[in-house]
Coordinates of N, CA, C and O in Angstrom, one line a residue:
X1 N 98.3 -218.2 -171.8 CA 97.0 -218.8 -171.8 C 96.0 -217.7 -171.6 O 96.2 -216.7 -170.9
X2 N 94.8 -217.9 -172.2 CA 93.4 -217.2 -171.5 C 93.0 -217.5 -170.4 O 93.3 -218.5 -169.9
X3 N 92.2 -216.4 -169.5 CA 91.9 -216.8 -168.8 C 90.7 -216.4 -168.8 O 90.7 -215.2 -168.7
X4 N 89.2 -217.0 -168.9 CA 87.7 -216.1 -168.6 C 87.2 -216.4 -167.3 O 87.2 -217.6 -166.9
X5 N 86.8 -215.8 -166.8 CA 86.2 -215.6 -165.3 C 85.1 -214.9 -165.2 O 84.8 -214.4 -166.3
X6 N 84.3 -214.6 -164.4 CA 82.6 -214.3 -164.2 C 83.7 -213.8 -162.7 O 84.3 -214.5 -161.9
X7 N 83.4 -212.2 -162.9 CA 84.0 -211.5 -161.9 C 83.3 -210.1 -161.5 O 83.5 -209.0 -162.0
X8 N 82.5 -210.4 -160.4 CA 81.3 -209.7 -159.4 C 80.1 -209.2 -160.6 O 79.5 -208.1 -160.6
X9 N 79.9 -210.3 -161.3 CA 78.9 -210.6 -162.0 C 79.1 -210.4 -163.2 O 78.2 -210.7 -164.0
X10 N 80.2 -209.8 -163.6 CA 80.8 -209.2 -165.1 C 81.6 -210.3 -165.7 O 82.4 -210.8 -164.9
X11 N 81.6 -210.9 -167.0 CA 82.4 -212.0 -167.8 C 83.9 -211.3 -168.1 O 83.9 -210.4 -168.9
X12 N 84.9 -211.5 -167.6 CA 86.2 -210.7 -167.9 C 86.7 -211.9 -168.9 O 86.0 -212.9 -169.2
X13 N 88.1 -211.6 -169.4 CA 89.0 -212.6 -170.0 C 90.5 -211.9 -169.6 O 90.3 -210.8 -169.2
X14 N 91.6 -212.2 -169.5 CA 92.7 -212.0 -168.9 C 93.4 -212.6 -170.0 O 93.1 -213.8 -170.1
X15 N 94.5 -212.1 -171.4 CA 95.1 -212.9 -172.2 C 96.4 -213.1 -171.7 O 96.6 -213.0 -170.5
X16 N 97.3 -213.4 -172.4 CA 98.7 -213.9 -172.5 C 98.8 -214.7 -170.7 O 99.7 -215.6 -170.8
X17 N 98.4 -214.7 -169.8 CA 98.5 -215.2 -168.6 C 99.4 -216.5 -168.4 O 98.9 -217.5 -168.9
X18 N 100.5 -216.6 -167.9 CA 102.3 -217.4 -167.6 C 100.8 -218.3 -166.8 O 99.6 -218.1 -166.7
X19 N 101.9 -219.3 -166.3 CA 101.1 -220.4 -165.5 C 101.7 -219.9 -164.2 O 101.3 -220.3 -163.1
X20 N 102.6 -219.2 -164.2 CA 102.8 -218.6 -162.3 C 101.9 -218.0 -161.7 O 101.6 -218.0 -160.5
X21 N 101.6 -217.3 -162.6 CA 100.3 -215.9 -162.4 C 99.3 -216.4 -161.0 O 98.7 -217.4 -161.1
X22 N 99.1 -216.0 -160.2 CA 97.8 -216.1 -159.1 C 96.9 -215.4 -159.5 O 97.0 -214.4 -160.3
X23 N 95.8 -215.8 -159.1 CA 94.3 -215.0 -159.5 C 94.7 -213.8 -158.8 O 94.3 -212.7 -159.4
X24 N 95.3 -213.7 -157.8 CA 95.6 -211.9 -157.0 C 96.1 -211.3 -158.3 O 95.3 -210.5 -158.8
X25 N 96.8 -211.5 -158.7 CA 97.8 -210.9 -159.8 C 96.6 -210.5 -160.8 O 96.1 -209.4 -160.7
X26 N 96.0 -211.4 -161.8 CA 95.2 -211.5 -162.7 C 94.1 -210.2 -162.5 O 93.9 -209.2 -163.3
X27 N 93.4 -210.7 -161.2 CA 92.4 -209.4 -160.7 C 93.0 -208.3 -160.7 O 92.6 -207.5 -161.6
X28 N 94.1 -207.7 -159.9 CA 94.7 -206.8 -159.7 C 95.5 -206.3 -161.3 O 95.1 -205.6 -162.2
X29 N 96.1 -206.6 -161.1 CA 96.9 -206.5 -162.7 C 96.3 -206.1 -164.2 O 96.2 -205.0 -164.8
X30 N 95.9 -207.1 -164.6 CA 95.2 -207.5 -165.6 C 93.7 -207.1 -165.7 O 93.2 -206.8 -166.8
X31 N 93.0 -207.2 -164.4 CA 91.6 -206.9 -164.7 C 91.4 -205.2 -164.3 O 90.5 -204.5 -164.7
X32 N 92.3 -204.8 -163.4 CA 91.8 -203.8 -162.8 C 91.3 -203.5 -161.6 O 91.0 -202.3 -161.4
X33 N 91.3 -204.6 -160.5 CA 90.7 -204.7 -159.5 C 91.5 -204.8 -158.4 O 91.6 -205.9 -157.8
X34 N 92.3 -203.6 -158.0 CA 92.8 -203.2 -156.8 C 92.8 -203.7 -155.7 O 93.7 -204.1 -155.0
X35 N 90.7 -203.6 -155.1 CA 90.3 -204.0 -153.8 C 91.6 -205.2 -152.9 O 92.3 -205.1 -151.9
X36 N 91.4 -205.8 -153.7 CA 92.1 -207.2 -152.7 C 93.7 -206.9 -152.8 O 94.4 -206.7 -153.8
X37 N 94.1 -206.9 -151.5 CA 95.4 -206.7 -151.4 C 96.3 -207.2 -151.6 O 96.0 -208.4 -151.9
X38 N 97.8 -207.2 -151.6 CA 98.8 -208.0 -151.8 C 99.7 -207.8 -150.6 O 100.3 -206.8 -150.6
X39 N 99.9 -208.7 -149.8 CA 100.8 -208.4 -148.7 C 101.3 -209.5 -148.7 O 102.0 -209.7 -149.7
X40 N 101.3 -210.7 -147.5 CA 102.0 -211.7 -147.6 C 102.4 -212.5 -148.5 O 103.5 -212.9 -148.5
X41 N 101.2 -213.0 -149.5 CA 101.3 -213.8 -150.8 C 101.8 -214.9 -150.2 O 102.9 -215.3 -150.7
X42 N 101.4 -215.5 -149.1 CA 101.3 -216.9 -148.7 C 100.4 -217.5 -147.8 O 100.7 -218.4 -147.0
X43 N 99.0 -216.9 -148.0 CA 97.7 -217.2 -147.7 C 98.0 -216.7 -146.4 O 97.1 -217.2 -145.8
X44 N 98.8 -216.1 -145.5 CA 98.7 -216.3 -144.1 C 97.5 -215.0 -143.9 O 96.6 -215.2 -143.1
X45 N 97.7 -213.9 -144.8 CA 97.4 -212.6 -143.9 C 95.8 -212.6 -144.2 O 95.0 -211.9 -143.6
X46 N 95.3 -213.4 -145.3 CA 94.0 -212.7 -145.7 C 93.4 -211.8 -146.5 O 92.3 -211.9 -147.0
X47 N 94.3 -210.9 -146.5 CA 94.4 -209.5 -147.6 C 93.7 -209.7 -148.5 O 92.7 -209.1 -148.7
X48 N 94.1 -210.7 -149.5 CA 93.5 -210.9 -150.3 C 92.2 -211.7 -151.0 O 91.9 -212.0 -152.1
X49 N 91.3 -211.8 -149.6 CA 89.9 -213.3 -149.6 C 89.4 -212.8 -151.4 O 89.6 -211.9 -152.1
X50 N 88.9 -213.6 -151.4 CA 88.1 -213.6 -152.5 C 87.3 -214.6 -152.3 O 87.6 -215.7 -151.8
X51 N 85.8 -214.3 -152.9 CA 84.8 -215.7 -153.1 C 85.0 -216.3 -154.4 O 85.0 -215.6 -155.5
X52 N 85.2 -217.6 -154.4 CA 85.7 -218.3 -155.4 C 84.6 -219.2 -155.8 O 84.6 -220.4 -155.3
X53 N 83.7 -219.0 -156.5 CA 83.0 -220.1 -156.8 C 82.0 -220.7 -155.2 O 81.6 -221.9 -154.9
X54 N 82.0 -219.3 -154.6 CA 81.3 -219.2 -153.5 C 82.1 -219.7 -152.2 O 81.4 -219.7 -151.2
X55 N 83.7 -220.3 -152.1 CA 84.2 -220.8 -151.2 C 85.0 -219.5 -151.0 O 85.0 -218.8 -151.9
X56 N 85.6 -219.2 -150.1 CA 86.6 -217.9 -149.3 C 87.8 -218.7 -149.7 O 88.0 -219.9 -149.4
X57 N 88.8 -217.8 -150.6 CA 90.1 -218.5 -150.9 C 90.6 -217.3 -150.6 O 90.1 -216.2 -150.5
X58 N 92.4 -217.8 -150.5 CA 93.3 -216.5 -150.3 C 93.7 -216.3 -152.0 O 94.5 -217.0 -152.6
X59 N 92.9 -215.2 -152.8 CA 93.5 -215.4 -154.1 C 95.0 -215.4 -154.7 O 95.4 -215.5 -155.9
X60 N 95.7 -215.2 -153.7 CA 97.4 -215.3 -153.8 C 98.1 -216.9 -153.9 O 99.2 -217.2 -154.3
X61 N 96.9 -217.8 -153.2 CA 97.4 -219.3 -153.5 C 96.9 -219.8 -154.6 O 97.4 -220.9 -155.0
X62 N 95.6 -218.9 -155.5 CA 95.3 -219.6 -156.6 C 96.1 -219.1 -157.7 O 96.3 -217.9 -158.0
X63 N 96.4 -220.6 -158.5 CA 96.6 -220.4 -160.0 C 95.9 -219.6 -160.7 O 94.7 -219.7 -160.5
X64 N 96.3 -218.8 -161.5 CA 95.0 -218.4 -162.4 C 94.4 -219.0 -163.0 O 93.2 -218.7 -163.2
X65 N 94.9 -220.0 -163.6 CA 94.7 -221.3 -164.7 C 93.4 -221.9 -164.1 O 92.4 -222.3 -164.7
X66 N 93.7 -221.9 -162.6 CA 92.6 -223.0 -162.0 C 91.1 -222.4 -161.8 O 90.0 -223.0 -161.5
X67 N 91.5 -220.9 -162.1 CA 90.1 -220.3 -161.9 C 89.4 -220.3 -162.9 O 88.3 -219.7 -162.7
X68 N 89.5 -220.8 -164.6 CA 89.2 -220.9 -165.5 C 87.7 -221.5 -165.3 O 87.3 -222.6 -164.9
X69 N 86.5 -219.8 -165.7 CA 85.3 -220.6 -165.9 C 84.8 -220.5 -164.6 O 83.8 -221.1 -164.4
X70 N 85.5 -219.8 -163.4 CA 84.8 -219.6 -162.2 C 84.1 -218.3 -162.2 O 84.0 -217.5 -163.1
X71 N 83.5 -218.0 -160.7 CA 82.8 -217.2 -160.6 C 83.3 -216.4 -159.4 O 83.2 -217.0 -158.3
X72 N 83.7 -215.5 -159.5 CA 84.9 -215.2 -158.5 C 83.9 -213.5 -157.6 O 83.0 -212.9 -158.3
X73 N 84.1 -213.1 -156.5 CA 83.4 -212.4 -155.6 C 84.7 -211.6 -155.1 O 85.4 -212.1 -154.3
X74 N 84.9 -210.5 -155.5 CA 85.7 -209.9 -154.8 C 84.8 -208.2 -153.9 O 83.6 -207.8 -154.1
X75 N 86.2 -207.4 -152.6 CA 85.5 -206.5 -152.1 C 84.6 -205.3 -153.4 O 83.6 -204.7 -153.2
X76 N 85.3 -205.4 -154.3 CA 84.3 -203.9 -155.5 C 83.3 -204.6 -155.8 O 82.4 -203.8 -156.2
X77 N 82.9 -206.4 -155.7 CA 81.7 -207.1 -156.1 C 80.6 -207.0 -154.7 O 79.4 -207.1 -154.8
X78 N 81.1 -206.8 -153.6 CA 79.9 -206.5 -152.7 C 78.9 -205.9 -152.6 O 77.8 -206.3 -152.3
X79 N 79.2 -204.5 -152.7 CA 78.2 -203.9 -152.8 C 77.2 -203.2 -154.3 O 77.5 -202.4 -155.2
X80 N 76.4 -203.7 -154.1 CA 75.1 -203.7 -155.1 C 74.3 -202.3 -155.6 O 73.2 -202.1 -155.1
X81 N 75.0 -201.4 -156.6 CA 74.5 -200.3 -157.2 C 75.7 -198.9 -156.8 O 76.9 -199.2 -156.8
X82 N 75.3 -197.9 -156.5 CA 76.3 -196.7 -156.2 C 76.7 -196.7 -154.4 O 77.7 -196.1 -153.9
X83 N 75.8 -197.4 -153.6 CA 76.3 -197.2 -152.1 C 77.1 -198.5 -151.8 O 77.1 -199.5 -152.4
X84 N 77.7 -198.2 -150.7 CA 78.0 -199.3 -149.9 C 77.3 -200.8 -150.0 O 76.4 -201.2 -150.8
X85 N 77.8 -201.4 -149.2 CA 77.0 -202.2 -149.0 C 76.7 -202.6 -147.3 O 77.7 -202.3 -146.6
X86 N 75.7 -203.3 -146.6 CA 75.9 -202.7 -145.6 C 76.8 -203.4 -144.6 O 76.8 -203.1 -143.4
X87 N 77.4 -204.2 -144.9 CA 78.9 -204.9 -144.3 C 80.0 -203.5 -144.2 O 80.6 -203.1 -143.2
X88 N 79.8 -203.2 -145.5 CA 81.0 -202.4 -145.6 C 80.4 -200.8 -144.9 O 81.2 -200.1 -144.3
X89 N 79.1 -200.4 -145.0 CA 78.5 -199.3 -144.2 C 79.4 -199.2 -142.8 O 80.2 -198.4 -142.3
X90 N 78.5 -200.7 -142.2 CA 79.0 -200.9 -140.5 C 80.5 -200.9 -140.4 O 80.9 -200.3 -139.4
X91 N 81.4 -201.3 -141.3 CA 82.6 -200.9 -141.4 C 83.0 -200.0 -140.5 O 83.3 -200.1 -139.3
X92 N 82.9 -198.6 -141.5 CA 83.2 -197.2 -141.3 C 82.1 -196.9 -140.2 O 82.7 -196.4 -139.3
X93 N 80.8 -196.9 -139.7 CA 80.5 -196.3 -138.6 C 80.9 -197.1 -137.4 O 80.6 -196.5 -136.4
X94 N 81.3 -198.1 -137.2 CA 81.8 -199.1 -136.5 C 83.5 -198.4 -136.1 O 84.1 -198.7 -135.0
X95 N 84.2 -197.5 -137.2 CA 85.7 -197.7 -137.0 C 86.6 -198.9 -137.1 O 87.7 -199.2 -136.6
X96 N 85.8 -199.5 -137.8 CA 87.2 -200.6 -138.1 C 87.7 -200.8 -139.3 O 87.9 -201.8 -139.9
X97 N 88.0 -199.3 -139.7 CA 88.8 -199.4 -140.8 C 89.9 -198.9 -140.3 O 89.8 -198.0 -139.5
X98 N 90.5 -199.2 -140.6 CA 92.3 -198.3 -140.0 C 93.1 -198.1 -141.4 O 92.6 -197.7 -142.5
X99 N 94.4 -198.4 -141.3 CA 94.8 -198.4 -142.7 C 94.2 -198.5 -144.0 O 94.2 -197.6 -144.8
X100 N 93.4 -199.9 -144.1 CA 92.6 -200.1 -144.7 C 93.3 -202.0 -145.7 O 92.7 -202.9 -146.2
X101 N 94.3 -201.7 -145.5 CA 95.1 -203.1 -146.1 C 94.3 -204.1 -145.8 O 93.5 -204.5 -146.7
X102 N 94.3 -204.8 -144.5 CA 93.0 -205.8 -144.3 C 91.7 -205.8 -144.7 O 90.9 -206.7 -144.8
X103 N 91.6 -204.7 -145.1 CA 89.8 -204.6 -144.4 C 88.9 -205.1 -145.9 O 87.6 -205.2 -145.9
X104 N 89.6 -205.4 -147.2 CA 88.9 -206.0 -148.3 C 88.6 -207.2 -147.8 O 87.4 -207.4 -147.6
X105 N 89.5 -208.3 -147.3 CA 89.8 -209.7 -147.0 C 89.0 -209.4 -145.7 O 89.9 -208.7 -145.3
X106 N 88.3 -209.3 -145.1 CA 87.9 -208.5 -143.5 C 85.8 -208.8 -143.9 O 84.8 -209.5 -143.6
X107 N 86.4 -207.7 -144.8 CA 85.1 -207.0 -145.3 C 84.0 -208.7 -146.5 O 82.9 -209.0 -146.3
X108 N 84.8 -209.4 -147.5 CA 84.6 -210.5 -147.8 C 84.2 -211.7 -146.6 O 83.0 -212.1 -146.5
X109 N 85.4 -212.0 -145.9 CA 85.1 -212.9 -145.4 C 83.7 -212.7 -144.3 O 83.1 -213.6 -143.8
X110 N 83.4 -211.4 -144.2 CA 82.4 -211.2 -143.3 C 80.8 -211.2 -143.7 O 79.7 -211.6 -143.3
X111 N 81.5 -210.7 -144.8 CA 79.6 -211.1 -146.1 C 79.7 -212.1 -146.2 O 78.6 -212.7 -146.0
X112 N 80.7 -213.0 -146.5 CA 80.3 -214.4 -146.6 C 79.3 -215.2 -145.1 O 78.3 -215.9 -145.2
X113 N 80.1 -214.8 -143.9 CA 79.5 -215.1 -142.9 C 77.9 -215.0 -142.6 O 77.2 -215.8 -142.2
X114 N 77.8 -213.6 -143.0 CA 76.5 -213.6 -142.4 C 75.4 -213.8 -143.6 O 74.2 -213.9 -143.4
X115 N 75.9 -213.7 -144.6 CA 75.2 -214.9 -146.1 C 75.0 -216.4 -145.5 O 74.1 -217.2 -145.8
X116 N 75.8 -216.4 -144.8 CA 75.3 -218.2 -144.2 C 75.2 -218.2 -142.7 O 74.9 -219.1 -142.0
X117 N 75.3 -217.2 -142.5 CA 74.8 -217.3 -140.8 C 74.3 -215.8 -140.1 O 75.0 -215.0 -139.4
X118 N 72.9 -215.8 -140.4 CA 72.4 -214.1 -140.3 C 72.6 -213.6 -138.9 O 72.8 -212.4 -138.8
X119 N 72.5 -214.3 -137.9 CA 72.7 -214.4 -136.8 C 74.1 -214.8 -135.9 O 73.9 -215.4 -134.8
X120 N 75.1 -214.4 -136.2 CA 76.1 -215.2 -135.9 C 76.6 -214.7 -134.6 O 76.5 -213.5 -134.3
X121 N 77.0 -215.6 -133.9 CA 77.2 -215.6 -132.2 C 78.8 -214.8 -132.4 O 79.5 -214.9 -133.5
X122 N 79.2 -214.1 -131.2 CA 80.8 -214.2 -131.3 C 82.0 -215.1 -131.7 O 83.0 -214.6 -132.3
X123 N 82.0 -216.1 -131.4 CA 82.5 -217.3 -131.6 C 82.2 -217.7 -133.3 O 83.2 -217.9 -134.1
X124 N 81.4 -217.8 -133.6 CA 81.5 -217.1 -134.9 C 81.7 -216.7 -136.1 O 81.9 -217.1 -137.3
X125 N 81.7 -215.5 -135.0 CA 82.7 -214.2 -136.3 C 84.2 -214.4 -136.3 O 84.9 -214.7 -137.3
X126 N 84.6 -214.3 -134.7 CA 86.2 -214.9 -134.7 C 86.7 -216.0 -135.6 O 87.8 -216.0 -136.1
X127 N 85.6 -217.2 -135.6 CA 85.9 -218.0 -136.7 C 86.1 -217.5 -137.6 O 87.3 -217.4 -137.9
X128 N 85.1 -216.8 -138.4 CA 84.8 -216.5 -140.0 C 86.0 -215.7 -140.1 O 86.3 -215.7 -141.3
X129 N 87.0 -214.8 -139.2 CA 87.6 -213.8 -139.5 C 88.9 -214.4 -139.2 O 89.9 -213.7 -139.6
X130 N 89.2 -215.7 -138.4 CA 90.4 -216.4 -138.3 C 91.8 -216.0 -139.1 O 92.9 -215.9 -138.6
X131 N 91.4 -215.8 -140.2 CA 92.5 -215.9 -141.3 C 92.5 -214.6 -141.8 O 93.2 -214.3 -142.8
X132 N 92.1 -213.9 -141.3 CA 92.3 -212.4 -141.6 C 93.4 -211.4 -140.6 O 93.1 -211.2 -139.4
X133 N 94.0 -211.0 -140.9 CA 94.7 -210.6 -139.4 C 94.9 -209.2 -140.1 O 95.1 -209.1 -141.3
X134 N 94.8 -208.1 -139.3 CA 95.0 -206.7 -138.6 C 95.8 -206.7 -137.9 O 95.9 -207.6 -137.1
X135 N 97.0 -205.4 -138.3 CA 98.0 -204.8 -137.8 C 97.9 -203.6 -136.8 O 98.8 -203.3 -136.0
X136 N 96.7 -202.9 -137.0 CA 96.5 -202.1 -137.3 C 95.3 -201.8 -135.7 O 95.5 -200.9 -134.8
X137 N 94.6 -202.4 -135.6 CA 94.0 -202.5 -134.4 C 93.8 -203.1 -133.6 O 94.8 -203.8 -133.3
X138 N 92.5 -203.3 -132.5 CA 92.3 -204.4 -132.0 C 91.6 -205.2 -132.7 O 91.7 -204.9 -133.9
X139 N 91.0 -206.1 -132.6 CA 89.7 -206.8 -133.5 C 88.4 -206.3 -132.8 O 87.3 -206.7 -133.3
X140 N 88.4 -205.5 -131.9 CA 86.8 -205.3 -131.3 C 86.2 -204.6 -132.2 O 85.1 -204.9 -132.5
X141 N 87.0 -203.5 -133.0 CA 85.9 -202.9 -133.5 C 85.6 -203.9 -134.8 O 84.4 -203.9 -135.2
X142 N 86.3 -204.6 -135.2 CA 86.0 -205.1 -136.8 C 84.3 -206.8 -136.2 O 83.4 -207.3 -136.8
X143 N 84.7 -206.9 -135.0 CA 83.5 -207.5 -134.1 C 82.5 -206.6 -134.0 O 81.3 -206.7 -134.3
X144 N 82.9 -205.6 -133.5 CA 81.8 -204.5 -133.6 C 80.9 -204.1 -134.8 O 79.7 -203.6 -134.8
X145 N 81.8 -204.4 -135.9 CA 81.5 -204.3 -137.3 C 80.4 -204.8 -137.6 O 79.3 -204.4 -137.9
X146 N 81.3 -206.4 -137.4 CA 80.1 -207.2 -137.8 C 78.9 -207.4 -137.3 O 77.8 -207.5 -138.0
X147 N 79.0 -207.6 -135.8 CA 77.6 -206.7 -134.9 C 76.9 -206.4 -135.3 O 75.9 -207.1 -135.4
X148 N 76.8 -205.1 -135.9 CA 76.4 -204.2 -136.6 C 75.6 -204.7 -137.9 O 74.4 -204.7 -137.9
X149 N 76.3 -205.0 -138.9 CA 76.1 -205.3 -140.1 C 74.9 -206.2 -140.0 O 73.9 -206.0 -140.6
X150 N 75.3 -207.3 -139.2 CA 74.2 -208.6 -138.5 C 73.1 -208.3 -138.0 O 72.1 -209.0 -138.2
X151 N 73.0 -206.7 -137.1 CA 71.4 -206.1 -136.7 C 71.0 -205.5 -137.5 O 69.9 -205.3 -137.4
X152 N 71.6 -204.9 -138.8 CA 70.9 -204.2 -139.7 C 70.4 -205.3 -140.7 O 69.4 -205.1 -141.4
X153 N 71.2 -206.5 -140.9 CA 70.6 -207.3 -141.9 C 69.1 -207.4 -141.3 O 68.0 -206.8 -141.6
X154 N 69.5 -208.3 -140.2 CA 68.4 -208.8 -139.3 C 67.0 -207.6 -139.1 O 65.8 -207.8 -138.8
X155 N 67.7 -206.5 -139.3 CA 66.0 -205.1 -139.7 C 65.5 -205.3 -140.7 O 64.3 -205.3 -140.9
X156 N 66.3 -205.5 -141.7 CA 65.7 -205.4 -143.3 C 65.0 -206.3 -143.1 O 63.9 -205.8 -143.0
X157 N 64.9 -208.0 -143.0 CA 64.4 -209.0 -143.4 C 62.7 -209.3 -142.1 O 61.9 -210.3 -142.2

């Protein structure tokens, strides 16, 4: 089957695509788009968030089929022109990159957060980041992160 998708603002098509295929696969594979990782491939770990038509999915549970005609947000769609963006800025001066395996699914689910909540308390972030799990560190700095990310929005505006 085809597949067309609106992928971090760009119209892609994905051909020959089996009906097993996940959108992880599809992105990664077929489109080109690395960012989102593959690790558990059973929604547990996160690795792979993606904004789906503006909701945070693990793109390893979706069909590709089902994403026909969406508008999909992945980590290479975040940031806006040649820099960073500043989620992903506070990242790296924050230190909460380690390996780096989490930190697309990390880095997503955290833009999404503070896109809908510019201000977000501790409790939260913990929320927003529930489904993301690190191997790799503690979670303070990736809280620290977002901290961060949250007082710089909060300068700009």
């Amino acid at each position: 089957m085809r597949v067309g998708l609106t992928v971090n603002g760009r119209p892609l098509r994905a051909d020959d695509v089996r009906e097993s295929e996940s959108l992880l696969y599809v992105l990664r594979e077929r489109l080109g788009l690395p960012g989102s990782k593959n690790a558990c491939e059973q929604g547990e770990c996160g690795s792979c968030t993606v904004r789906l038509d503006g909701t945070l999915v693990c793109a390893c549970l979706v069909a590709a089929g089902q994403a026909e005609g969406s508008e999909v947000v992945t980590v290479e769609g975040l940031a806006d022109g040649d820099g960073l963006a500043p989620v992903q800025q506070a990242f790296l001066d924050a230190g909460a990159v380690q390996c780096g395996f989490c930190t697309p699914g990390l880095l997503v689910a955290a833009d999404a957060l503070l896109r809908q909540r510019p201000g977000p308390t501790d409790e939260d972030i913990r929320e927003a980041l529930a489904g993301n799990l690190c191997r790799c560190t503690g979670y303070e700095k990736i809280m620290d992160a977002v901290r961060l990310a949250a007082a710089r929005y909060a300068e700009e505006a």
